[in-house]
Amino acid sequence: MTNPIDALIAEKGVLLADGATGTNLFAMGLQAGEAPELLNETAPETIATLHRNFVDAGADIILTNSFGGTRHRLKLHHAQDRVFELNKRAAEIARSVADAAGRKVIVAGSVGPTGELLVPLGALTYEEAVDAFAEQMEGLKAGGAEVAWIETMSAPDEIRAAAEAAIRVGLPYTYTGSFDTAGRTMMGLLPGDIHAVAEGLAEPPLGVGANCGVGASDILASLLDMTAAKPDATVIVKGNCGIPEFHGSEIHYSGTPELMADYVRLAVDAGAKIVGGCCGTSFAHLAAMRKALDGHEKAVRPTIETIVERIGPLRNKAATPTAAESGEGRRERRRARG
């Protein structure tokens, strides 16, 4: 498999991924309850404008409008029989924008969770999950996506199923978890354990990391754990733009362009190789992030205290392994068995 990410990192050092798809599409007319993926057919110019604005703001990687593109998510909108064409169209739109950029812009096929629980917690088998992700990725590949960008995941088994699907389809892949529950994913995965999820598969990921979550400070805390666990890995961090706040019936995010610029500097100092924004990150935020990235020389690795001082308090407590997950716990079990 080709590796467009490493090639561009070799050229630029650190890459800037794009910002929020949903937040910006709502600002561009998407209505609550509508499936963004259907806009690939009904309003392709809106999606092209979304990508173009991110490219103009300085993005090196743009994610296709296909986050909910599995049959399990599309069935909520009676579109489960249109998986291939909707994903292919999503990639084609992003591809056309990237090809017109005048510089290298990577088209990453966004692949979100199915919304189903895998056996034994739910009814979806591992094999069915692989098949569903592969169906989506076939469309993304046909439309010109260069990488399967597996994101906002909670369950290690679902990440692995999506990774296996990418390998089957012949797409290089990345994956990111959402560490939004006491510093872990909702299904209990620790940030430092993210690297091991795809161990033993035929092809390793091009990058792993975190996205979404609860705010910039918390995702930077997760980043410290991920880069400490494997300092030479290509680690991705794509954090929310501050904290969501309700203004009446609308959600607004507290992050300013200045805060997101400092988040970028801290992310680079903490070892991230790909930095972007998730929920709430507008084109203006991303432009500030691009300027910060271009003007920053990697500095001393930050501490949690530094992050809190510059970005604000953690919303969750930091992730801590249990005794059973720690090396000491494993040693105790080995001694007991001996």
PDB file of C-alpha atoms in Angstrom, residues 3-16 59-60 102-106 273 290 293-294:
ATOM      1  CA  ASN A   3       1.729   5.885   2.270  1.00  0.00           C
ATOM      2  CA  PRO A   4       0.750   9.455   1.332  1.00  0.00           C
ATOM      3  CA  ILE A   5       0.850  10.571   4.975  1.00  0.00           C
ATOM      4  CA  ASP A   6       4.506   9.704   5.621  1.00  0.00           C
ATOM      5  CA  ALA A   7       5.505  11.259   2.312  1.00  0.00           C
ATOM      6  CA  LEU A   8       3.861  14.579   3.203  1.00  0.00           C
ATOM      7  CA  ILE A   9       5.153  14.495   6.793  1.00  0.00           C
ATOM      8  CA  ALA A  10       8.668  14.033   5.379  1.00  0.00           C
ATOM      9  CA  GLU A  11       8.119  17.205   3.372  1.00  0.00           C
ATOM     10  CA  LYS A  12       6.306  19.358   5.946  1.00  0.00           C
ATOM     11  CA  GLY A  13       7.138  17.931   9.391  1.00  0.00           C
ATOM     12  CA  VAL A  14       3.646  18.190  10.902  1.00  0.00           C
ATOM     13  CA  LEU A  15       0.379  18.064   8.947  1.00  0.00           C
ATOM     14  CA  LEU A  16      -2.793  20.076   9.500  1.00  0.00           C
ATOM     15  CA  ALA A  59      -5.549  22.021   5.532  1.00  0.00           C
ATOM     16  CA  ASP A  60      -3.140  19.324   4.339  1.00  0.00           C
ATOM     17  CA  GLY A 102      -2.296  23.604  -6.469  1.00  0.00           C
ATOM     18  CA  ARG A 103      -0.445  21.686  -3.730  1.00  0.00           C
ATOM     19  CA  LYS A 104      -0.637  18.213  -2.204  1.00  0.00           C
ATOM     20  CA  VAL A 105      -3.822  17.731  -0.194  1.00  0.00           C
ATOM     21  CA  ILE A 106      -4.612  14.217   1.050  1.00  0.00           C
ATOM     22  CA  LYS A 273       2.437  14.594  13.757  1.00  0.00           C
ATOM     23  CA  ARG A 290      -2.302  26.955  10.165  1.00  0.00           C
ATOM     24  CA  LEU A 293       1.762  25.644  12.965  1.00  0.00           C
ATOM     25  CA  ASP A 294       3.808  27.502  10.357  1.00  0.00           C
TER      26      ASP A 294
END
